[in-house]
């Protein structure tokens, strides 16, 4: 995709000006075409300065997700072969399920906002625009249906490691699929599957991360938070998505090859929010306290 190539060249020039001529030669398209792609990238929100005598340069720090940038990203990971970027959708998981039959090995769907984001147990997942990561991965692993829940643990381990790598902060995993920062939830995972008795048609791993929102509705403010609220800083969603895909690829491929998930499990244990703590197990009308 030409637009990704223009974006890549601008990113790689590290805020140095690139002339229209340089860009057109590097990419192999006309200067008019370069100009049109730059115009589109600006419309998508990229801060690109154009100065008549010098050319174009990209100011790097903005937090933008775009098809062009996500295309660059999936070239770096082997298990995803297509990416869909949506401005808005009901739910990326629902969209993923509707398009899963066309997926060969892996697909990524990301939306800037969701109107009907779904959480576990039929809950609504608040997904405002431009501030969070609302993504689903469609996977077609050759594993038995009963092993599918392991994919959720691999995802939780990957997201926790990715968040640590991207921010330097300390995250914990609340088994099986919540990720907490300072004891409050920043990420939830919703895994869904279509399977026959003995084989999986596909698995959808939906990941929601609260990144740059400034506040939450009162009902959930005591249990949910965002990276921005906890740190006071803006975080680049793109960088976090990149770290997630890289971490997930490592753990997922080793699981598919060896059918073992020792590394993912040791991350889940190391980062466990509940191991070693007292928990209350509520079972029908009986309540038992136990140390995990
Ligand atoms: C939970 O903690 O209850 C799970 C939340 C999962 C939310 C993500 S956001 C992207 C994907 N699409 C959805 O509709 N849900 C998941």
Coordinates of C-alpha atoms and ligand atoms in Angstrom, one line a residue:
X1 CA 0.0 0.0 0.0
X2 CA 1.5 3.3 -1.2
X3 CA 0.3 5.3 1.8
X4 CA 2.1 3.1 4.2
X5 CA 5.3 3.6 2.2
X6 CA 5.0 7.4 2.4
X7 CA 4.3 7.1 6.1
X8 CA 7.3 4.7 6.6
X9 CA 9.7 7.1 4.8
X10 CA 8.4 10.0 6.9
X11 CA 8.8 8.0 10.2
X12 CA 12.2 6.8 9.3
X13 CA 13.5 10.3 8.5
X14 CA 13.1 11.2 12.2
X15 CA 11.5 14.6 11.9
X16 CA 14.0 15.7 9.2
X17 CA 12.4 17.3 6.1
X18 CA 12.1 15.1 3.0
X19 CA 11.4 16.8 -0.3
X20 CA 8.6 15.8 -2.6
X21 CA 11.2 14.8 -5.1
X22 CA 13.1 12.5 -2.6
X23 CA 9.8 10.9 -1.5
X24 CA 8.6 10.3 -5.1
X25 CA 11.9 8.7 -6.1
X26 CA 12.2 6.6 -2.9
X27 CA 8.7 5.2 -3.3
X28 CA 8.4 5.2 -7.1
X29 CA 5.3 7.4 -7.6
X30 CA 4.8 10.9 -9.0
X31 CA 5.1 14.0 -6.8
X32 CA 1.4 14.6 -7.3
X33 CA 0.7 11.2 -5.9
X34 CA 3.0 11.8 -2.9
X35 CA 1.2 15.1 -2.2
X36 CA -2.2 13.3 -2.3
X37 CA -1.1 10.6 0.2
X38 CA 0.3 13.3 2.5
X39 CA -3.0 15.2 2.3
X40 CA -4.8 12.0 3.3
X41 CA -2.4 11.3 6.2
X42 CA -3.0 14.8 7.5
X43 CA -6.7 14.2 7.3
X44 CA -6.2 11.1 9.4
X45 CA -4.6 13.3 12.0
X46 CA -0.9 13.0 11.4
X47 CA 1.0 16.2 12.2
X48 CA 2.9 16.6 8.9
X49 CA 4.5 20.0 8.3
X50 CA 5.0 21.1 4.7
X51 CA 7.4 23.9 3.8
X52 CA 7.6 24.9 0.2
X53 CA 11.4 25.0 -0.1
X54 CA 12.2 22.0 2.1
X55 CA 9.4 19.4 1.8
X56 CA 7.6 17.4 4.4
X57 CA 8.3 16.2 7.9
X58 CA 6.3 14.2 10.4
X59 CA 6.1 15.3 14.1
X60 CA 6.2 12.0 15.8
X61 CA 4.6 12.1 19.2
X62 CA 0.9 12.1 18.2
X63 CA -1.3 9.2 19.2
X64 CA -3.0 8.1 16.0
X65 CA -4.1 4.7 14.7
X66 CA -4.4 4.4 10.9
X67 CA -4.7 1.7 8.3
X68 CA -1.4 2.8 6.8
X69 CA 0.5 2.5 10.1
X70 CA -1.1 -0.8 11.1
X71 CA -0.2 -2.2 7.7
X72 CA 3.5 -1.4 8.5
X73 CA 3.1 -3.2 11.8
X74 CA 1.7 -6.5 10.6
X75 CA 4.6 -6.8 8.1
X76 CA 6.7 -7.3 11.2
X77 CA 4.7 -10.2 12.7
X78 CA 4.3 -13.6 11.0
X79 CA 1.0 -14.8 12.4
X80 CA -1.3 -11.9 11.1
X81 CA -1.8 -11.6 7.4
X82 CA -4.5 -8.9 7.2
X83 CA -5.5 -5.9 9.1
X84 CA -8.8 -4.0 9.1
X85 CA -9.0 -0.5 10.7
X86 CA -12.4 0.9 11.3
X87 CA -13.4 4.4 12.5
X88 CA -16.4 2.9 14.3
X89 CA -18.1 -0.5 14.6
X90 CA -20.6 -2.2 16.9
X91 CA -18.0 -4.5 18.4
X92 CA -14.7 -5.7 16.8
X93 CA -15.4 -9.2 18.1
X94 CA -18.8 -9.3 16.3
X95 CA -17.1 -7.9 13.2
X96 CA -14.3 -10.5 13.5
X97 CA -16.8 -13.4 13.7
X98 CA -18.7 -12.1 10.7
X99 CA -15.5 -12.1 8.6
X100 CA -13.7 -15.1 10.1
X101 CA -14.4 -17.5 7.3
X102 CA -12.0 -15.5 5.0
X103 CA -9.1 -15.8 7.4
X104 CA -6.2 -18.1 6.6
X105 CA -3.9 -17.9 9.6
X106 CA -4.6 -14.7 11.5
X107 CA -6.3 -11.3 11.1
X108 CA -6.4 -8.2 13.2
X109 CA -9.4 -5.9 13.5
X110 CA -9.1 -2.5 15.3
X111 CA -11.6 0.2 15.7
X112 CA -11.2 3.7 16.9
X113 CA -14.5 3.4 18.8
X114 CA -17.2 0.8 19.5
X115 CA -20.9 1.5 19.9
X116 CA -21.7 -1.9 21.4
X117 CA -18.4 -3.1 22.9
X118 CA -19.0 -6.4 24.7
X119 CA -17.5 -7.5 28.0
X120 CA -17.8 -10.9 29.7
X121 CA -21.1 -12.1 31.1
X122 CA -23.0 -9.9 28.6
X123 CA -21.7 -6.7 30.1
X124 CA -21.2 -3.5 28.0
X125 CA -17.6 -2.5 27.4
X126 CA -17.3 1.3 27.3
X127 CA -15.2 2.2 24.2
X128 CA -15.0 5.9 23.5
X129 CA -13.2 7.2 20.4
X130 CA -9.5 7.9 20.1
X131 CA -8.6 6.9 23.7
X132 CA -8.5 3.2 23.9
X133 CA -7.3 0.0 22.1
X134 CA -10.3 -1.9 20.9
X135 CA -9.0 -4.9 18.9
X136 CA -9.8 -8.4 18.0
X137 CA -7.5 -11.1 16.6
X138 CA -9.0 -13.9 14.5
X139 CA -6.9 -17.1 14.8
X140 CA -7.2 -20.5 13.2
X141 CA -5.0 -22.7 15.5
X142 CA -4.8 -26.4 15.0
X143 CA -5.6 -27.3 18.5
X144 CA -8.5 -29.1 20.2
X145 CA -11.5 -27.0 21.4
X146 CA -10.8 -27.8 25.1
X147 CA -7.5 -26.1 24.7
X148 CA -9.0 -22.8 23.5
X149 CA -9.0 -21.2 27.0
X150 CA -5.2 -21.4 27.0
X151 CA -5.2 -18.8 24.2
X152 CA -6.9 -16.4 26.7
X153 CA -4.0 -17.0 29.1
X154 CA -1.5 -16.5 26.4
X155 CA -3.2 -13.3 25.5
X156 CA -3.3 -12.1 29.1
X157 CA 0.4 -12.8 29.5
X158 CA 1.3 -11.1 26.3
X159 CA -0.8 -8.0 27.0
X160 CA 0.7 -7.7 30.5
X161 CA 4.3 -8.0 29.2
X162 CA 3.5 -5.6 26.3
X163 CA 2.1 -3.0 28.7
X164 CA 5.2 -3.3 31.0
X165 CA 7.5 -3.0 27.9
X166 CA 5.6 0.0 26.5
X167 CA 5.2 2.0 29.7
X168 CA 7.7 0.7 32.3
X169 CA 4.9 0.3 34.8
X170 CA 4.0 -2.7 36.9
X171 CA 0.8 -4.5 35.8
X172 CA -0.9 -7.5 37.4
X173 CA -3.1 -10.2 35.9
X174 CA -6.3 -11.1 37.6
X175 CA -6.9 -14.6 36.4
X176 CA -8.1 -15.4 33.8
X177 CA -8.4 -12.3 31.8
X178 CA -8.2 -8.9 33.5
X179 CA -5.1 -6.7 33.7
X180 CA -4.8 -4.3 36.5
X181 CA -2.7 -1.3 37.3
X182 CA -2.6 -0.1 40.9
X183 CA -5.4 -2.6 41.6
X184 CA -7.8 -1.2 39.0
X185 CA -8.8 -2.7 35.7
X186 CA -7.1 -1.3 32.6
X187 CA -7.7 -4.2 30.2
X188 CA -10.2 -7.0 29.7
X189 CA -10.1 -9.9 27.3
X190 CA -13.1 -11.6 25.7
X191 CA -12.3 -14.8 23.9
X192 CA -15.0 -16.4 21.6
X193 CA -14.8 -19.5 19.6
X194 CA -16.5 -21.4 16.8
X195 CA -15.8 -25.1 16.9
X196 CA -17.0 -28.6 15.8
X197 CA -16.8 -31.4 18.3
X198 CA -13.1 -32.1 17.7
X199 CA -11.8 -29.1 15.8
X200 CA -11.8 -25.3 16.0
X201 CA -13.1 -23.2 13.1
X202 CA -11.7 -20.1 14.6
X203 CA -11.0 -18.2 17.8
X204 CA -11.6 -14.5 18.3
X205 CA -9.5 -12.9 21.0
X206 CA -10.9 -9.5 21.8
X207 CA -8.7 -7.1 23.8
X208 CA -9.9 -3.8 25.3
X209 CA -7.3 -1.4 26.9
X210 CA -8.1 1.9 28.5
X211 CA -5.3 4.1 27.4
X212 CA -5.9 7.8 27.3
X213 CA -9.3 8.5 28.8
X214 CA -9.4 11.2 31.5
X215 CA -12.4 9.8 33.5
X216 CA -14.9 7.0 33.7
X217 CA -18.6 6.8 34.3
X218 CA -19.3 7.0 38.1
X219 CA -20.6 3.4 38.2
X220 CA -17.2 2.0 37.3
X221 CA -14.7 4.7 38.4
X222 CA -13.9 2.8 41.6
X223 CA -12.8 -0.4 39.7
X224 CA -11.6 0.8 36.3
X225 CA -8.8 3.2 35.3
X226 CA -6.7 4.2 32.3
X227 CA -3.0 4.5 31.7
X228 CA -3.4 8.3 31.4
X229 CA -5.3 8.5 34.8
X230 CA -2.6 6.5 36.6
X231 CA 0.4 8.2 35.0
X232 CA -0.8 11.7 34.0
X233 CA 0.7 11.1 30.5
X234 CA -0.6 10.3 27.0
X235 CA 0.5 6.9 25.7
X236 CA 0.7 6.0 22.0
X237 CA -1.8 3.3 21.2
X238 CA 0.2 2.2 18.2
X239 CA 3.3 1.4 20.3
X240 CA 1.2 -0.7 22.7
X241 CA -0.5 -2.6 19.8
X242 CA 3.0 -3.3 18.4
X243 CA 4.3 -4.7 21.7
X244 CA 1.2 -6.9 22.1
X245 CA 1.6 -8.4 18.7
X246 CA 5.3 -9.1 19.2
X247 CA 4.8 -10.6 22.6
X248 CA 1.7 -12.6 21.5
X249 CA 3.6 -14.0 18.5
X250 CA 6.3 -15.4 20.6
X251 CA 4.1 -17.1 23.2
X252 CA 1.4 -18.3 20.7
X253 CA 3.8 -19.8 18.2
X254 CA 5.7 -21.7 20.8
X255 CA 2.4 -23.0 22.2
X256 CA 1.2 -24.1 18.7
X257 CA 4.5 -25.9 18.1
X258 CA 5.1 -27.5 21.4
X259 CA 1.5 -27.6 22.8
X260 CA 3.2 -26.3 26.1
X261 CA 2.6 -22.9 27.5
X262 CA 5.2 -22.8 30.3
X263 CA 6.4 -19.3 29.5
X264 CA 2.9 -17.8 29.4
X265 CA 2.0 -19.6 32.7
X266 CA 5.1 -18.4 34.4
X267 CA 4.3 -14.8 33.3
X268 CA 0.7 -15.2 34.6
X269 CA 2.0 -16.5 37.9
X270 CA 4.7 -13.9 38.3
X271 CA 2.2 -11.1 37.6
X272 CA -0.7 -12.7 39.4
X273 CA -2.9 -10.3 41.3
X274 CA -4.4 -13.1 43.4
X275 CA -1.7 -15.8 44.0
X276 CA -0.6 -15.7 47.6
X277 CA -3.6 -13.6 48.6
X278 CA -6.7 -14.6 50.6
X279 CA -9.7 -15.1 48.4
X280 CA -13.3 -15.8 49.1
X281 CA -14.8 -18.6 47.0
X282 CA -18.5 -18.3 46.8
X283 CA -20.2 -21.6 45.7
X284 CA -24.0 -21.8 45.7
X285 CA -24.8 -20.9 49.3
X286 CA -21.4 -21.7 50.8
X287 CA -18.5 -19.3 51.2
X288 CA -15.0 -20.5 51.8
X289 CA -11.9 -18.4 52.5
X290 CA -8.7 -19.7 51.0
X291 CA -5.1 -18.7 50.3
X292 CA -4.2 -19.2 46.6
Ligands
LIG1 C1 -14.2 -8.0 30.0 O1 -13.3 -7.7 30.8 O2 -15.3 -8.2 30.3 C2 -13.8 -8.2 28.5 C3 -13.7 -7.0 27.7 C4 -13.3 -7.1 26.3 C5 -13.4 -5.8 25.5 C6 -12.9 -6.0 24.1 S1 -12.8 -4.4 23.3 C7 -12.4 -5.2 21.8 C8 -13.3 -6.5 21.7 N1 -14.6 -6.2 21.1 C9 -15.6 -6.3 22.0 O3 -16.8 -6.1 21.8 N2 -15.1 -6.7 23.2 C10 -13.6 -6.9 23.2

